[in-house]
Amino acid sequence: MQIQMESTDALRVELTARELARFGLTYERLDYADRRTREMLRTLLRGAARITGFTRQPGRLMIEVFPAPGRGCLIYFTQPAPGEGAEPPGVYAFASSEALLAAVATLPPDAPPSELYERDGQYYLVLAARAGGALLEYGSALPADPARLAALREHGRLLAAPNAVSVLRAPPQNG
C-alpha cells in the first residue's frame, strides 16, 4: 500500500489486488453502496491520518477510484474547498516555463487554489475553477475529466501546491 499526500486537501492511496483481497474486495466489486467498500474506505482514511496527518474536514469528500496495474486500484480522496465542487477544475497546458509564467501574470491576485506539474517537457496548471480566456493566449485549456487529473497527478512531477500561483508570484529572495 502506498499512501501519499497530494496537497493539504488531497490524498492518494494505491492498493494491490492482494491488499484489496484482505478487505474481501476486488477492483470490480468496489461499490460505495456496499458495506465492505465503505469500511475499507474508512479504514484507509484512519490509517492515512496516522501516517500523513491528512484530516478529514466536515462536509463533502470526493472519492475517485481508478484501476491500477495487477488488478489493484488507485484511490483519490479530495476535500473540496468551501464553495468548490460544482464547477470542474481548470486544466491548462503550456509548452514552456516562460509561457506558464506569462499566463500566471494575467491571473487576478485572488486566483483560485492551484497546482503546478511538469510532464514530458510541458507544464500544467490545475486551477480549482476555470479562469478567464487570458490564459489561452499562452497555453491551451484541457478537459478536466477525472482520469486526466489522476494521470497528471500520478505521472507528472508536482512543482508547487496547494497554491502554485502565489508561489510563482512570490518576490525573489535576496541574499
Short mmCIF file of C-alpha atoms in Angstrom, two decimals:
data_model
loop_
_atom_site.label_atom_id
_atom_site.label_comp_id
_atom_site.label_asym_id
_atom_site.label_seq_id
_atom_site.Cartn_x
_atom_site.Cartn_y
_atom_site.Cartn_z
CA MET A 1 0.00 0.00 0.00
CA GLN A 2 1.27 3.42 -0.92
CA ILE A 3 -0.20 6.48 0.79
CA GLN A 4 0.78 9.96 -0.35
CA MET A 5 -0.49 13.46 0.33
CA GLU A 6 -1.08 15.23 -2.99
CA SER A 7 -1.88 18.51 -1.23
CA THR A 8 -3.33 19.54 2.12
CA ASP A 9 -6.78 18.61 0.79
CA ALA A 10 -5.96 15.60 -1.38
CA LEU A 11 -4.75 12.10 -0.55
CA ARG A 12 -3.66 9.33 -2.91
CA VAL A 13 -3.79 5.65 -1.88
CA GLU A 14 -2.63 2.80 -4.10
CA LEU A 15 -3.71 -0.74 -3.23
CA THR A 16 -2.59 -4.01 -4.78
CA ALA A 17 -5.03 -6.82 -5.59
CA ARG A 18 -3.76 -8.67 -2.51
CA GLU A 19 -4.46 -5.66 -0.26
CA LEU A 20 -7.97 -5.37 -1.69
CA ALA A 21 -8.50 -9.09 -1.03
CA ARG A 22 -7.73 -8.52 2.69
CA PHE A 23 -10.91 -6.43 2.74
CA GLY A 24 -12.78 -9.13 0.80
CA LEU A 25 -12.88 -6.91 -2.30
CA THR A 26 -11.63 -6.64 -5.86
CA TYR A 27 -11.47 -3.53 -8.03
CA GLU A 28 -14.50 -4.76 -9.97
CA ARG A 29 -16.50 -5.25 -6.77
CA LEU A 30 -15.87 -1.78 -5.29
CA ASP A 31 -19.18 -0.03 -4.79
CA TYR A 32 -19.92 2.69 -2.26
CA ALA A 33 -23.34 1.14 -1.68
CA ASP A 34 -21.52 -1.99 -0.41
CA ARG A 35 -20.76 -2.15 3.34
CA ARG A 36 -17.28 -3.68 2.79
CA THR A 37 -16.27 -0.90 0.44
CA ARG A 38 -17.35 1.77 2.92
CA GLU A 39 -15.50 0.00 5.76
CA MET A 40 -12.34 -0.22 3.63
CA LEU A 41 -12.51 3.49 2.79
CA ARG A 42 -12.97 4.45 6.46
CA THR A 43 -10.04 2.20 7.44
CA LEU A 44 -7.84 3.76 4.76
CA LEU A 45 -8.71 7.29 5.90
CA ARG A 46 -7.94 6.46 9.55
CA GLY A 47 -4.61 4.89 8.59
CA ALA A 48 -3.71 7.76 6.29
CA ALA A 49 -4.46 10.23 9.09
CA ARG A 50 -1.94 8.47 11.33
CA ILE A 51 0.70 8.22 8.59
CA THR A 52 0.38 11.55 6.77
CA GLY A 53 -1.65 13.79 9.06
CA PHE A 54 -4.46 14.05 6.49
CA THR A 55 -7.50 15.16 8.44
CA ARG A 56 -10.96 14.91 7.02
CA GLN A 57 -12.85 18.16 7.34
CA PRO A 58 -16.61 18.31 7.91
CA GLY A 59 -18.54 18.36 4.67
CA ARG A 60 -18.21 16.57 1.37
CA LEU A 61 -15.33 14.28 0.49
CA MET A 62 -14.83 13.36 -3.16
CA ILE A 63 -13.63 9.77 -3.64
CA GLU A 64 -12.33 8.71 -7.05
CA VAL A 65 -11.23 5.14 -7.77
CA PHE A 66 -9.23 4.07 -10.82
CA PRO A 67 -7.81 0.70 -11.86
CA ALA A 68 -4.10 0.11 -11.22
CA PRO A 69 -1.77 -2.48 -12.72
CA GLY A 70 -2.13 -6.03 -11.40
CA ARG A 71 -5.85 -5.66 -10.64
CA GLY A 72 -5.21 -3.17 -7.85
CA CYS A 73 -6.66 0.30 -7.58
CA LEU A 74 -5.74 3.93 -7.09
CA ILE A 75 -7.98 5.96 -4.77
CA TYR A 76 -8.02 9.75 -4.51
CA PHE A 77 -9.69 11.41 -1.53
CA THR A 78 -10.24 15.14 -2.15
CA GLN A 79 -11.84 17.69 0.12
CA PRO A 80 -13.35 20.47 -1.96
CA ALA A 81 -12.70 23.98 -0.71
CA PRO A 82 -15.78 25.80 0.56
CA GLY A 83 -17.98 26.63 -2.41
CA GLU A 84 -15.94 24.35 -4.68
CA GLY A 85 -17.21 21.24 -6.39
CA ALA A 86 -19.99 22.44 -8.68
CA GLU A 87 -17.60 23.56 -11.38
CA PRO A 88 -14.83 21.26 -12.66
CA PRO A 89 -11.25 22.44 -12.21
CA GLY A 90 -9.45 24.26 -14.99
CA VAL A 91 -6.52 22.37 -16.51
CA TYR A 92 -4.14 24.33 -18.74
CA ALA A 93 -1.09 23.13 -20.68
CA PHE A 94 1.92 25.29 -21.57
CA ALA A 95 4.77 24.45 -23.92
CA SER A 96 7.40 26.28 -21.83
CA SER A 97 8.01 27.71 -18.40
CA GLU A 98 8.11 31.19 -19.96
CA ALA A 99 4.58 30.74 -21.36
CA LEU A 100 3.40 29.49 -17.97
CA LEU A 101 4.86 32.49 -16.13
CA ALA A 102 3.35 34.93 -18.63
CA ALA A 103 -0.05 33.26 -18.22
CA VAL A 104 0.12 33.33 -14.41
CA ALA A 105 0.87 37.06 -14.57
CA THR A 106 -2.58 37.57 -16.14
CA LEU A 107 -4.43 35.94 -13.23
CA PRO A 108 -6.03 38.13 -10.56
CA PRO A 109 -4.43 38.23 -7.09
CA ASP A 110 -7.33 36.21 -5.68
CA ALA A 111 -6.92 33.40 -8.24
CA PRO A 112 -8.41 30.04 -7.15
CA PRO A 113 -6.20 27.43 -5.44
CA SER A 114 -3.86 25.75 -7.88
CA GLU A 115 -1.33 23.00 -8.52
CA LEU A 116 1.58 23.05 -10.96
CA TYR A 117 3.01 19.97 -12.68
CA GLU A 118 5.68 19.19 -15.28
CA ARG A 119 5.31 16.15 -17.50
CA ASP A 120 7.24 15.27 -20.65
CA GLY A 121 8.62 18.80 -21.03
CA GLN A 122 5.21 20.51 -20.74
CA TYR A 123 3.85 22.49 -17.83
CA TYR A 124 0.34 22.06 -16.46
CA LEU A 125 -1.59 24.43 -14.23
CA VAL A 126 -4.62 22.98 -12.41
CA LEU A 127 -6.91 25.69 -11.04
CA ALA A 128 -9.77 24.93 -8.64
CA ALA A 129 -12.03 26.80 -11.09
CA ARG A 130 -11.78 27.75 -14.73
CA ALA A 131 -10.06 31.08 -15.32
CA GLY A 132 -10.67 33.70 -17.96
CA GLY A 133 -9.55 33.50 -21.55
CA ALA A 134 -6.26 35.33 -20.91
CA LEU A 135 -4.59 32.01 -20.10
CA LEU A 136 -5.44 30.80 -23.59
CA GLU A 137 -3.12 33.40 -25.10
CA TYR A 138 -0.19 31.43 -23.67
CA GLY A 139 -1.42 27.85 -23.49
CA SER A 140 -4.41 25.63 -24.07
CA ALA A 141 -7.32 24.50 -21.90
CA LEU A 142 -7.72 20.75 -21.50
CA PRO A 143 -10.81 18.78 -20.48
CA ALA A 144 -10.67 18.27 -16.70
CA ASP A 145 -12.01 14.73 -16.60
CA PRO A 146 -11.08 12.64 -13.52
CA ALA A 147 -8.87 10.22 -15.49
CA ARG A 148 -6.79 13.10 -16.93
CA LEU A 149 -6.34 14.63 -13.48
CA ALA A 150 -5.42 11.26 -11.97
CA ALA A 151 -2.84 10.60 -14.70
CA LEU A 152 -1.35 14.07 -14.31
CA ARG A 153 -1.17 13.73 -10.54
CA GLU A 154 0.30 10.24 -10.76
CA HIS A 155 2.79 10.67 -13.60
CA GLY A 156 3.51 14.39 -13.52
CA ARG A 157 6.17 15.97 -11.32
CA LEU A 158 4.49 18.20 -8.75
CA LEU A 159 6.27 21.56 -8.78
CA ALA A 160 4.02 23.58 -6.47
CA ALA A 161 0.83 23.08 -4.47
CA PRO A 162 -1.61 23.83 -2.93
CA ASN A 163 -1.38 27.30 -4.46
CA ALA A 164 1.13 27.41 -7.29
CA VAL A 165 0.03 30.86 -8.46
CA SER A 166 1.12 32.52 -5.22
CA VAL A 167 4.43 30.60 -5.32
CA LEU A 168 5.13 31.75 -8.86
CA ARG A 169 4.33 35.35 -7.94
CA ALA A 170 6.49 35.39 -4.79
CA PRO A 171 9.16 38.10 -4.90
CA PRO A 172 12.71 36.80 -5.33
CA GLN A 173 14.65 36.27 -2.13
CA ASN A 174 17.70 38.49 -1.70
CA GLY A 175 20.72 37.03 -0.16
#
